[in-house]
Short mmCIF file of C-alpha atoms and ligand atoms in Angstrom, two decimals:
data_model
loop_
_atom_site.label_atom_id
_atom_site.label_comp_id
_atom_site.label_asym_id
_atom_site.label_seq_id
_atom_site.Cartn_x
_atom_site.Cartn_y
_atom_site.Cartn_z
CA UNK A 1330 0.00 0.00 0.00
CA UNK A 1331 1.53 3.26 -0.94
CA UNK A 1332 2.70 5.56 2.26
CA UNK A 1333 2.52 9.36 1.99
CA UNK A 1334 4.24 11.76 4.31
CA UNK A 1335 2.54 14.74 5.37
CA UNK A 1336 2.99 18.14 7.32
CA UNK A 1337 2.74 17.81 11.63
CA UNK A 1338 -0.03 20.66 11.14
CA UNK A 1339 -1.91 18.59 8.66
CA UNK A 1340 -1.34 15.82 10.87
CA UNK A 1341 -3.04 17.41 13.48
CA UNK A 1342 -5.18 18.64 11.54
CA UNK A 1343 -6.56 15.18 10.17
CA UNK A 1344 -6.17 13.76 13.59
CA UNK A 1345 -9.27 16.18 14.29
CA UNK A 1346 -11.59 15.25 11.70
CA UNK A 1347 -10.25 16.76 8.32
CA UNK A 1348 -10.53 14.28 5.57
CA UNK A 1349 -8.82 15.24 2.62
CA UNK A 1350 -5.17 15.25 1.58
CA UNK A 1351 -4.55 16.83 -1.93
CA UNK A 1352 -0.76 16.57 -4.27
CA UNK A 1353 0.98 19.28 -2.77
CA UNK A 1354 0.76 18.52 0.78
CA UNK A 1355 2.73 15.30 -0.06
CA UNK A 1356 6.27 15.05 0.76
CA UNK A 1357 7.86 11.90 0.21
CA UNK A 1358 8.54 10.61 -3.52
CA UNK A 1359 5.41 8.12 -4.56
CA UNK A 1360 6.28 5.09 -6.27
CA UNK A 1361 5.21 5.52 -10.00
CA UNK A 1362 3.11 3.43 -12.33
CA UNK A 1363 1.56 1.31 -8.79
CA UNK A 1364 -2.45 1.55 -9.68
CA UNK A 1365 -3.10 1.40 -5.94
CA UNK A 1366 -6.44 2.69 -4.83
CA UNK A 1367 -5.74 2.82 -0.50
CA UNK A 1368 -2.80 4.38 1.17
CA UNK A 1369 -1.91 5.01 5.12
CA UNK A 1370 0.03 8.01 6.81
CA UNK A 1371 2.06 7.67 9.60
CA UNK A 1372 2.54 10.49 12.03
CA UNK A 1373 5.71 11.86 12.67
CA UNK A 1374 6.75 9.52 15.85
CA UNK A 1375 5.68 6.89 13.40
CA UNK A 1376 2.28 5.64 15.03
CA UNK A 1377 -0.41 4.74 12.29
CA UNK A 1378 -2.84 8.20 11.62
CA UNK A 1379 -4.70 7.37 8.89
CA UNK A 1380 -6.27 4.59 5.71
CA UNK A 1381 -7.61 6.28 3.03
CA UNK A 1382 -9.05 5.92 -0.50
CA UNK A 1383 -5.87 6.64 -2.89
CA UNK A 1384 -6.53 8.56 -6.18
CA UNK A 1385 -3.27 9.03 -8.23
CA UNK A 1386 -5.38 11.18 -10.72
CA UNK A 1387 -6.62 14.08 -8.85
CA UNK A 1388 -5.33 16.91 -7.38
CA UNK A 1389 -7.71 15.37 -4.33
CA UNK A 1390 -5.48 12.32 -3.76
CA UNK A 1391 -5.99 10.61 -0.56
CA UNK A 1392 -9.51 10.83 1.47
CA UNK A 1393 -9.24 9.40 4.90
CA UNK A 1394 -11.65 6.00 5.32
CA UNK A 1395 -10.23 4.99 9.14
CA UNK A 1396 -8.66 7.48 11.60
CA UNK A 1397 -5.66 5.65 14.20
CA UNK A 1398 -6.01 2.23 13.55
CA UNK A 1399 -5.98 0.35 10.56
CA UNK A 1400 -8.61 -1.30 9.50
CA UNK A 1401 -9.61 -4.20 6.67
CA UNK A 1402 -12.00 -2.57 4.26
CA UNK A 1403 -14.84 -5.20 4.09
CA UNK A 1404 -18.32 -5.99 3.95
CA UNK A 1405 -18.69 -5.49 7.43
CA UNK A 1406 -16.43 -2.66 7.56
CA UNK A 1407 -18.80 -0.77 4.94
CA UNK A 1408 -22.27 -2.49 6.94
CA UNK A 1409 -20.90 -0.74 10.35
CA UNK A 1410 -21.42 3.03 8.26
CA UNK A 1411 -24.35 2.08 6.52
CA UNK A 1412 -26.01 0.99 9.81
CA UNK A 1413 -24.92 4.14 11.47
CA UNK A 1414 -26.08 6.52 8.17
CA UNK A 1415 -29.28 5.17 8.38
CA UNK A 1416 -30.11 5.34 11.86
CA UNK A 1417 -29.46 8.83 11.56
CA UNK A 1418 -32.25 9.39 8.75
CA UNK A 1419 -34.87 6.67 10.47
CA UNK A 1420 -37.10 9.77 11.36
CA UNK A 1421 -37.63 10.89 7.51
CA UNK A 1422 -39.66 7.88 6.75
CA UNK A 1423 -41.86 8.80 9.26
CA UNK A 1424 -43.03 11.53 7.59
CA UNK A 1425 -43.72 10.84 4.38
CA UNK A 1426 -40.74 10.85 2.67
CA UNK A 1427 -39.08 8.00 0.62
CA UNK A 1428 -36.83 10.16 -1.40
CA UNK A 1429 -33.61 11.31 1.21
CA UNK A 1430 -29.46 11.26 1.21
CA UNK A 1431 -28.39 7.99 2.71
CA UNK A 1432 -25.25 8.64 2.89
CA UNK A 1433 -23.49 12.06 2.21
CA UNK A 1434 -19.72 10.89 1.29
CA UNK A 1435 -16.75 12.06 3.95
CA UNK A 1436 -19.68 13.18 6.71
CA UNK A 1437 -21.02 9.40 7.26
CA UNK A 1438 -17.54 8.15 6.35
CA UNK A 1439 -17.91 7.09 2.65
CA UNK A 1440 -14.97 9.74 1.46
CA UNK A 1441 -16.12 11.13 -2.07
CA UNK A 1442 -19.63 8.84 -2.13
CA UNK A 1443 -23.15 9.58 -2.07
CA UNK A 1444 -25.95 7.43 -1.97
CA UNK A 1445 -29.41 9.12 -2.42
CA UNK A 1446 -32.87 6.70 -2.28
CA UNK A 1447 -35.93 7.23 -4.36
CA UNK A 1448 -38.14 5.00 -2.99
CA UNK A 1449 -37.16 1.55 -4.63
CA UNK A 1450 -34.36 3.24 -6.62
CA UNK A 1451 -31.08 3.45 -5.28
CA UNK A 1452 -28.35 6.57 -7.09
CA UNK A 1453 -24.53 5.96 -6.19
CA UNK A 1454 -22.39 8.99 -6.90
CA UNK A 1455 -18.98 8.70 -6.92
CA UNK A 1456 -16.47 11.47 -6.68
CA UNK A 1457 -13.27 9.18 -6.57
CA UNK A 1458 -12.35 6.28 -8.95
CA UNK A 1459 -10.38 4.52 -5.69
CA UNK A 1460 -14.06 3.26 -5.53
CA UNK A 1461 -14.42 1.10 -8.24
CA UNK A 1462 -12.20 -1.81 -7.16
CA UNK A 1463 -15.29 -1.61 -4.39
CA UNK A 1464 -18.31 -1.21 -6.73
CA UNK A 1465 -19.45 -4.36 -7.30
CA UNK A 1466 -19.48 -5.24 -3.06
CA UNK A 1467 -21.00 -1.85 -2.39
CA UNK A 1468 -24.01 -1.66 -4.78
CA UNK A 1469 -25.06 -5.34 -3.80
CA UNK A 1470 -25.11 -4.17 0.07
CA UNK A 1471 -26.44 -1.20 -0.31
CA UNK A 1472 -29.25 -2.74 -2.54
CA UNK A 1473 -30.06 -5.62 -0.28
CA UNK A 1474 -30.33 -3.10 2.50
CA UNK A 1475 -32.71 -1.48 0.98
CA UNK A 1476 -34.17 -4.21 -1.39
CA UNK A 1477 -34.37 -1.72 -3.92
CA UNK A 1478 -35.65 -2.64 -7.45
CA UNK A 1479 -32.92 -0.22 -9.15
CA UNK A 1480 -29.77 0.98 -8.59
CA UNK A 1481 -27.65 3.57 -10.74
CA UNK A 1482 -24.02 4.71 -10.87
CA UNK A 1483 -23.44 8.85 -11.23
CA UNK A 1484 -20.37 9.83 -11.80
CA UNK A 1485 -18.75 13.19 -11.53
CA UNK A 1486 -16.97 14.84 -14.46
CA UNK A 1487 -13.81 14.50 -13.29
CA UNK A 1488 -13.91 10.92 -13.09
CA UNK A 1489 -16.38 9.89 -15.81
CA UNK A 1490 -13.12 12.21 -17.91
CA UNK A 1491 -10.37 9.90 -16.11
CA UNK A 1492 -11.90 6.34 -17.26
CA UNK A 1493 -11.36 6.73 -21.10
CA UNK A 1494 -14.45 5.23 -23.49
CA UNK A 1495 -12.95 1.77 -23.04
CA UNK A 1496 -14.09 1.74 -19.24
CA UNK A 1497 -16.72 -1.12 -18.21
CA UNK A 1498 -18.30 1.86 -15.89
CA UNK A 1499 -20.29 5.10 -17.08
CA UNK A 1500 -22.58 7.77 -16.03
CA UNK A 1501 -25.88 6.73 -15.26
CA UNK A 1502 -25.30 3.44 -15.82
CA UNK A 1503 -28.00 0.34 -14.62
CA UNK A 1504 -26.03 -1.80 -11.75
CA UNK A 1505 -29.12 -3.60 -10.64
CA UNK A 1506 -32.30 -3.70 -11.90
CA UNK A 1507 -33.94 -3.61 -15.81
CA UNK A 1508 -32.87 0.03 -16.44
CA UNK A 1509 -35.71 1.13 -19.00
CA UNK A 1510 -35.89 4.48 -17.72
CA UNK A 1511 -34.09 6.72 -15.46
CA UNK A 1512 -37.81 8.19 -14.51
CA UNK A 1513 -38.55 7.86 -10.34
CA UNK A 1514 -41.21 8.54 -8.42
CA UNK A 1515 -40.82 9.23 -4.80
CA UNK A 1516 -42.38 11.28 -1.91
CA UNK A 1517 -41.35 14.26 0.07
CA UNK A 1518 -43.08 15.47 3.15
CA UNK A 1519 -46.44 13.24 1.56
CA UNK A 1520 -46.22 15.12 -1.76
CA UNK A 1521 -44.87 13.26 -5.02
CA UNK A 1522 -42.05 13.99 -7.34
CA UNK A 1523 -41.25 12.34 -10.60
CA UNK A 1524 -36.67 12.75 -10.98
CA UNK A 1525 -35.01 11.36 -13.94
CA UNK A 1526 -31.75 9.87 -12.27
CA UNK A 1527 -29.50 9.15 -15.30
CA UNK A 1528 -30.25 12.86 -17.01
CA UNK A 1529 -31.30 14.63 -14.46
CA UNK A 1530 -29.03 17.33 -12.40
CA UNK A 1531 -27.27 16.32 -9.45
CA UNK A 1532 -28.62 12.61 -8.76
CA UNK A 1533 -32.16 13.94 -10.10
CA UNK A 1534 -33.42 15.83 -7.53
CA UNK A 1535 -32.24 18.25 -5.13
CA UNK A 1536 -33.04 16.58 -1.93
CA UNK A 1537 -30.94 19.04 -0.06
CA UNK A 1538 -33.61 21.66 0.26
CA UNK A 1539 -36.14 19.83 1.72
CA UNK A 1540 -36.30 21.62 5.00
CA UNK A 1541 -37.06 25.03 3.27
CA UNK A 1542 -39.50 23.74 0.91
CA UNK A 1543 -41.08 22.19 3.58
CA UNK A 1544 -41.13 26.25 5.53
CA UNK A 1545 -42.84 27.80 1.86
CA UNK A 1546 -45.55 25.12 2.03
CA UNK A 1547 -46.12 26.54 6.04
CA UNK A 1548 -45.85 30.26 4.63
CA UNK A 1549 -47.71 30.04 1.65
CA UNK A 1550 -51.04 30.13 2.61
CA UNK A 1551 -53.17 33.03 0.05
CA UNK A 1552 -49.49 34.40 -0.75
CA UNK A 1553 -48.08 35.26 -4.36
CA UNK A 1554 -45.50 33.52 -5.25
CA UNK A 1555 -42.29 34.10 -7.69
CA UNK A 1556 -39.93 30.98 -7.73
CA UNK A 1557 -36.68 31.63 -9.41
CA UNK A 1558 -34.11 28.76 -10.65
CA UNK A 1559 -37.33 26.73 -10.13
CA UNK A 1560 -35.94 23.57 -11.69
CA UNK A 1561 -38.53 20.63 -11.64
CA UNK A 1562 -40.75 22.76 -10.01
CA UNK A 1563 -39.64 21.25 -5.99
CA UNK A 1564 -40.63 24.54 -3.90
CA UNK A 1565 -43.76 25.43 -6.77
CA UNK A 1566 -45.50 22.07 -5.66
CA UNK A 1567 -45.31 22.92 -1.51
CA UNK A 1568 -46.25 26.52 -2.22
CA UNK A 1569 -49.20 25.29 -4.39
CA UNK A 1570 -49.59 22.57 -1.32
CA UNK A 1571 -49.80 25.15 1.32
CA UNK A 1572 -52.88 27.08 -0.61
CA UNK A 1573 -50.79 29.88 -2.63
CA UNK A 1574 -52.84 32.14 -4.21
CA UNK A 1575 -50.29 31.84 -7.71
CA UNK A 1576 -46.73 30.99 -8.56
CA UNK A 1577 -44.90 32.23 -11.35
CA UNK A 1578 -41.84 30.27 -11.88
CA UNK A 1579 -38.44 31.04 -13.88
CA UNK A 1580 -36.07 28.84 -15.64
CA UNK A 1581 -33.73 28.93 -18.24
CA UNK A 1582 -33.80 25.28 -19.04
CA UNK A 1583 -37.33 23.68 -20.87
CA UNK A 1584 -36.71 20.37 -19.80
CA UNK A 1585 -36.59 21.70 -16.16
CA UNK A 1586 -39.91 23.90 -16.52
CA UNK A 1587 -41.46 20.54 -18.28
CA UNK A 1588 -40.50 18.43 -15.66
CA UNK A 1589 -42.10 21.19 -13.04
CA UNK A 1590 -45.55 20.79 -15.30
CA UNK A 1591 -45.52 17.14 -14.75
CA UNK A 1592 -45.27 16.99 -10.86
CA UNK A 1593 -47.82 20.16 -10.66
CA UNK A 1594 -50.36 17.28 -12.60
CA UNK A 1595 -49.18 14.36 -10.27
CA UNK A 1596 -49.79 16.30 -7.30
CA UNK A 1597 -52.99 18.03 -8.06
CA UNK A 1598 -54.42 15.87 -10.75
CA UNK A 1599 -58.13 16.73 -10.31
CA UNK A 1600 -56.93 21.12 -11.19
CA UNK A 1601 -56.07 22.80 -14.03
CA UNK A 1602 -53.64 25.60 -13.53
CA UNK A 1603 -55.52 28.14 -15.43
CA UNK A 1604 -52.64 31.49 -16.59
CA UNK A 1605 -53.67 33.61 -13.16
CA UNK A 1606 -52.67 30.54 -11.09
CA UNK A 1607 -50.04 28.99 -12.54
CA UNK A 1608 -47.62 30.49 -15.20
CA UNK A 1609 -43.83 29.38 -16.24
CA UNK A 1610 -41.35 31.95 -17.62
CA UNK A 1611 -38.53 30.31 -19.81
CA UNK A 1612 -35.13 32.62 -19.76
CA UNK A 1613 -32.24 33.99 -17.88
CA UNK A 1614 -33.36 34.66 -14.21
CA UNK A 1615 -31.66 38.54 -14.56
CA UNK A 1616 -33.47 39.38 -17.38
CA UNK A 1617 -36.66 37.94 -16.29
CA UNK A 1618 -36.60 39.82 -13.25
CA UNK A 1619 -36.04 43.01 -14.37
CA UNK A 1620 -38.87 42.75 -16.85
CA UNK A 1621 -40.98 41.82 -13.80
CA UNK A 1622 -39.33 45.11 -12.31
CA UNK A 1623 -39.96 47.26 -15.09
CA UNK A 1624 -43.92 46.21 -15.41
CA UNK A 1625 -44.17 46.94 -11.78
CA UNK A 1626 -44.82 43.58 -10.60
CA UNK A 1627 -44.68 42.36 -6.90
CA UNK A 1628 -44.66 39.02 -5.07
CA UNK A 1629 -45.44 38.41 -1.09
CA UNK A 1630 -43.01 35.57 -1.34
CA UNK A 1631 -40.02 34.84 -3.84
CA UNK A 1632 -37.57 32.29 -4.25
CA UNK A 1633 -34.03 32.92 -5.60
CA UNK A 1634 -32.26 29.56 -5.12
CA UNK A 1635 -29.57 29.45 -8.22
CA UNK A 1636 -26.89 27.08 -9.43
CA UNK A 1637 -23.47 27.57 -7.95
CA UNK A 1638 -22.13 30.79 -9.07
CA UNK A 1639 -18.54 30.03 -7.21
CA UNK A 1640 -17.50 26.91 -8.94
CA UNK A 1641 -13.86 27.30 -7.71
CA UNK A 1642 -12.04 29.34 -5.01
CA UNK A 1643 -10.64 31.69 -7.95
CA UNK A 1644 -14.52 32.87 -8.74
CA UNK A 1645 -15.74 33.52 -5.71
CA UNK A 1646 -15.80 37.92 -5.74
CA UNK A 1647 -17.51 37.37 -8.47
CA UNK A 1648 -19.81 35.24 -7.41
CA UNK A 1649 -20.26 37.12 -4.10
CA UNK A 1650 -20.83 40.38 -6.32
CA UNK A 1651 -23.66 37.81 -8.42
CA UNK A 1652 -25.48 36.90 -5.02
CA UNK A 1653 -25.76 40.58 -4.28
CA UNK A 1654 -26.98 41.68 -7.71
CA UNK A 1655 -29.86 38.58 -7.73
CA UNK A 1656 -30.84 39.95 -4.31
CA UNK A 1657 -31.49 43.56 -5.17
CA UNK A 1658 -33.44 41.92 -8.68
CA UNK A 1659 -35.24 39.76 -6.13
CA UNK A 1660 -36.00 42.49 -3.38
CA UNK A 1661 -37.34 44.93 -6.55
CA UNK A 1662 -40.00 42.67 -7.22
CA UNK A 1663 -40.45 41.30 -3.22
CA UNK A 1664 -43.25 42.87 -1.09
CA UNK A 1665 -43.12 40.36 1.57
CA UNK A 1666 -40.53 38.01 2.13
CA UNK A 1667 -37.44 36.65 0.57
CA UNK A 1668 -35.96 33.43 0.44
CA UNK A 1669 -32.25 33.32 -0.62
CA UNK A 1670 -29.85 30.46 -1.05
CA UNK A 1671 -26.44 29.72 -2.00
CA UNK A 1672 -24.82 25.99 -2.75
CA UNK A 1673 -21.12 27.42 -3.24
CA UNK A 1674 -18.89 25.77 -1.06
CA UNK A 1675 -16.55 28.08 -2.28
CA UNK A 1676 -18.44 30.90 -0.54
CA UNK A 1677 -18.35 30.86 3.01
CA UNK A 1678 -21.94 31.62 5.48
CA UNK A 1679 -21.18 35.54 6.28
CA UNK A 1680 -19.94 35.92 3.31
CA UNK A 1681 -23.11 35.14 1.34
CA UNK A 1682 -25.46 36.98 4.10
CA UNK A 1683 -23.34 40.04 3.54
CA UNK A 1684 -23.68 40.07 -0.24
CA UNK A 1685 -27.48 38.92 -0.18
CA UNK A 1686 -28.03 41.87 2.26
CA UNK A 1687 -25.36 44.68 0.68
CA UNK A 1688 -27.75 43.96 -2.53
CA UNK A 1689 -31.37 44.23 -0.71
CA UNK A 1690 -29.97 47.70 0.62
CA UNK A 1691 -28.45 48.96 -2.66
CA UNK A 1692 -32.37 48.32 -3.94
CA UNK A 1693 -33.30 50.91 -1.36
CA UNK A 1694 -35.18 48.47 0.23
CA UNK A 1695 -35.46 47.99 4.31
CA UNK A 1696 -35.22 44.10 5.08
CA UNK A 1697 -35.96 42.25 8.59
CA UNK A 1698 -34.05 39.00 9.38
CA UNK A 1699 -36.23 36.34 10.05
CA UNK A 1700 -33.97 33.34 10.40
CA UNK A 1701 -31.16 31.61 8.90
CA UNK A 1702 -30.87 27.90 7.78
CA UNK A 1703 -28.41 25.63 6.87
CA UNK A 1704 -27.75 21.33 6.22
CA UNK A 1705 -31.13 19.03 6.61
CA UNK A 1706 -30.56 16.01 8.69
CA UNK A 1707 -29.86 13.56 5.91
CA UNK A 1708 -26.89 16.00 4.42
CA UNK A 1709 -24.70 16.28 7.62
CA UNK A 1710 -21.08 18.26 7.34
CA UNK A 1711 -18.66 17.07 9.90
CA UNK A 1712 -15.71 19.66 8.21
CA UNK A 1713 -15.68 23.23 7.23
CA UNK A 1714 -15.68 22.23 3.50
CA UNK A 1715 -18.83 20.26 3.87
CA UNK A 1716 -20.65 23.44 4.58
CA UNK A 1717 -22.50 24.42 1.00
CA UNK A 1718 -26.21 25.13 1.55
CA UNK A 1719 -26.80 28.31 3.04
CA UNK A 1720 -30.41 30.31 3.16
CA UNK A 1721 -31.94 32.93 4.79
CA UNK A 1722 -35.11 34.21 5.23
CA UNK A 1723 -35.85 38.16 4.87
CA UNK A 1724 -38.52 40.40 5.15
CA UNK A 1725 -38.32 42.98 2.39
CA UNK A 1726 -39.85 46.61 3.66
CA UNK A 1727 -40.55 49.31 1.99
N1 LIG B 643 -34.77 25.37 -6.67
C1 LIG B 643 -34.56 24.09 -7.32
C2 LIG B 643 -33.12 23.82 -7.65
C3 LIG B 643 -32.46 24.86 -8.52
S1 LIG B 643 -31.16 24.24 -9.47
C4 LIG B 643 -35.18 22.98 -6.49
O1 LIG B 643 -35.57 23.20 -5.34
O2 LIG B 643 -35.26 21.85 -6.98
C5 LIG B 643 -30.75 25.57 -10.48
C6 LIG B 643 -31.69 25.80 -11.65
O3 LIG B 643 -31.31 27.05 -12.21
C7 LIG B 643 -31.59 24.79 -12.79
O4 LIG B 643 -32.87 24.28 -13.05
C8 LIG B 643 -31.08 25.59 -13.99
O5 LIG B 643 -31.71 25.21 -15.20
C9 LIG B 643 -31.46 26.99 -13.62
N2 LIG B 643 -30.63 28.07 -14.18
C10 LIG B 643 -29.29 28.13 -14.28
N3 LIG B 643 -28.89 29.33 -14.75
C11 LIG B 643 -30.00 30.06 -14.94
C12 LIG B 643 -30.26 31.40 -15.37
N4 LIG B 643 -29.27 32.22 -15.70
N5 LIG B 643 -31.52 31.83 -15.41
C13 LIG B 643 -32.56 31.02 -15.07
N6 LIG B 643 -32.37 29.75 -14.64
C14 LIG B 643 -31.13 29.28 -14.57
#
């Protein structure tokens, strides 16, 4: 197994719960040409710190699997976390929700994986390749476990790029199951979505904003409401649940807005959503809102929950300055409350409330604080790093 030598300070460091080690913080020559997939550190009095996945091809090379004592990487090795994952999530089921993270990579100690259930579908998402010599062992667990009828690989860019078009593996591939279409249905606080897990974004759905979907459906009782970046329509459905008086929603992609249209229908089968009630605008979120601006429109409640605008370190002003221009488009058109989020783990908490409020202000608009939110239970962060989902709620004066 190849040994790396590391820093005392990242020693420490990892001794306290940091999981990553990338290419530069290595110090000792590697063996070349070895296509090893573990490796261990020892600290610098030579006592056994760390096992970790090994991953030669990224600038993210080693992600720690067992802190101080080794370990053998086994069935019941990978049981032990699955057991503890789920126990953790047992109260989602409960309420009427089958579609939930199982397991949310480095936080329940599966470095770089994540495991999201649909109700008898099972996605795997791997951010490593050091976890294919694993695959095969892992998605026959994990689909016992949860006698699913499907489960599908994801894999990130980075590593879909590394395995060439010879590679037995690919994105969105059928592990188990008969794999005629990547179309789900699961539920979500008793409400039904329809995700397409080999197309769709992320592993179909976002699951991670659960929690504040489930806070529109408690504030949206005879409000207006504007839902920007609406995607397959998640917070739209629990507005619409929660009696809304109308939602207008905004996004730039048709197959997204679609998608939104069909879980409106599976949720509410016996309505039609005449224009006053229901309408979708299909464009660039900017624009969209300042034409909503300019014609003087207002909402009691809107939703600004975009893509990452930081996608690395190196973007992040200009993100920051992004967040703070969407908020002053979003306040213009807000005459009630505002719901803004960020998924940049590039951009830290304060960072994002700053810019979301430096751009309400710069509307010449008065805002209230109503609360702040962060990770739902089945997306826990155990490290700084793990820290993406940040929202908060405002109150937009005049
Ligand atoms: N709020 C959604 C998730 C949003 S994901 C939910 O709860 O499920 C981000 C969405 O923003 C995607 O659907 C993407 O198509 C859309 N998008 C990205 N850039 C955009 C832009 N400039 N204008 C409008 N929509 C955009």
């Amino acid at each position: 197994m190849i040994k790396i030598e590391i820093s005392k300070t990242l020693q420490d460091k990892i001794r306290k719960g940091y999981p990553w080690v990338f290419k530069y913080q290595i110090q000792n020559r590697l063996p070349e040409g070895k296509p090893e997939n573990m490796a261990v550190i020892y600290d610098h009095n030579n006592r056994f710190l760390a096992l970790g996945l090994w991953d030669s091809n990224s600038d993210l090379c080693f992600r720690v699997l067992n802190l101080r004592k080794s370990r053998e990487i086994n069935t019941g090795f990978f049981m032990e976390r699955l057991q503890s994952a789920k126990i953790i999530r047992e109260e989602l089921e409960h309420e009427g929700t089958t579609g939930y993270r199982v397991i949310n990579g480095e936080n329940d100690g599966f470095p770089g994986l994540v495991l999201d259930r649909y109700e008898d579908t099972l996605v795997m998402k791997l951010y490593t390749a050091s976890w294919f010599p694993f695959l095969d062992e892992l998605y026959e667990l994990f689909q016992k476990e949860f006698k699913s009828q499907q489960v599908v690989l994801r894999l990130a860019r980075n590593v879909s790029k590394s395995l060439g078009t010879n590679s037995t593996y690919r994105d969105g591939q059928v592990l188990y199951g008969d794999g005629n279409s990547g179309w789900v249905q699961f539920k979500e606080n008793g409400l039904k979505f329809l995700a397409d897990v080999v197309e769709g974004q992320k592993t179909g759905f976002f699951l991670d904003q659960r929690d504040n979907r489930l806070k529109i459906r408690e504030m949206a009782r005879d409000q207006t409401v504007l839902n920007v970046f609406s995607y397959s329509g998640g917070f739209s459905v629990y507005a619409l649940a929660g009696g809304c008086r109308s939602v207008v929603e905004v996004d730039s992609n048709p197959f997204a807005l679609e998608t939104s249209l069909r879980n409106l229908k599976l949720n509410f089968p016996e309505k039609s959503f005449p224009a006053q009630k229901f309408t979708q605008k299909e464009g660039d979120a900017f624009r969209i809102l300042a034409e909503l601006k300019s014609e003087k429109r207002f909402f009691d409640l809107v939703i600004l929950d975009p893509p990452a605008f930081a996608k690395n370190k190196k973007h992040k002003a200009q993100a920051l300055e992004a967040y703070a221009r969407l908020a002053k488009a979003g306040a213009e058109v807000t005459s009630g409350m505002l719901l803004a989020a960020s998924c940049s783990r590039h951009v830290q908490a304060n960072e994002f409330y700053d810019a979301v409020c430096r751009g309400i202000g710069s509307a010449g608009k008065k805002y209230k604080e109503i609360a702040r939110r962060g990770h739902a239970l089945d997306h826990p962060a155990t490290f700084a790093e793990a820290f993406y989902l940040k929202s908060a709620y405002l109150e937009i004066g005049p």
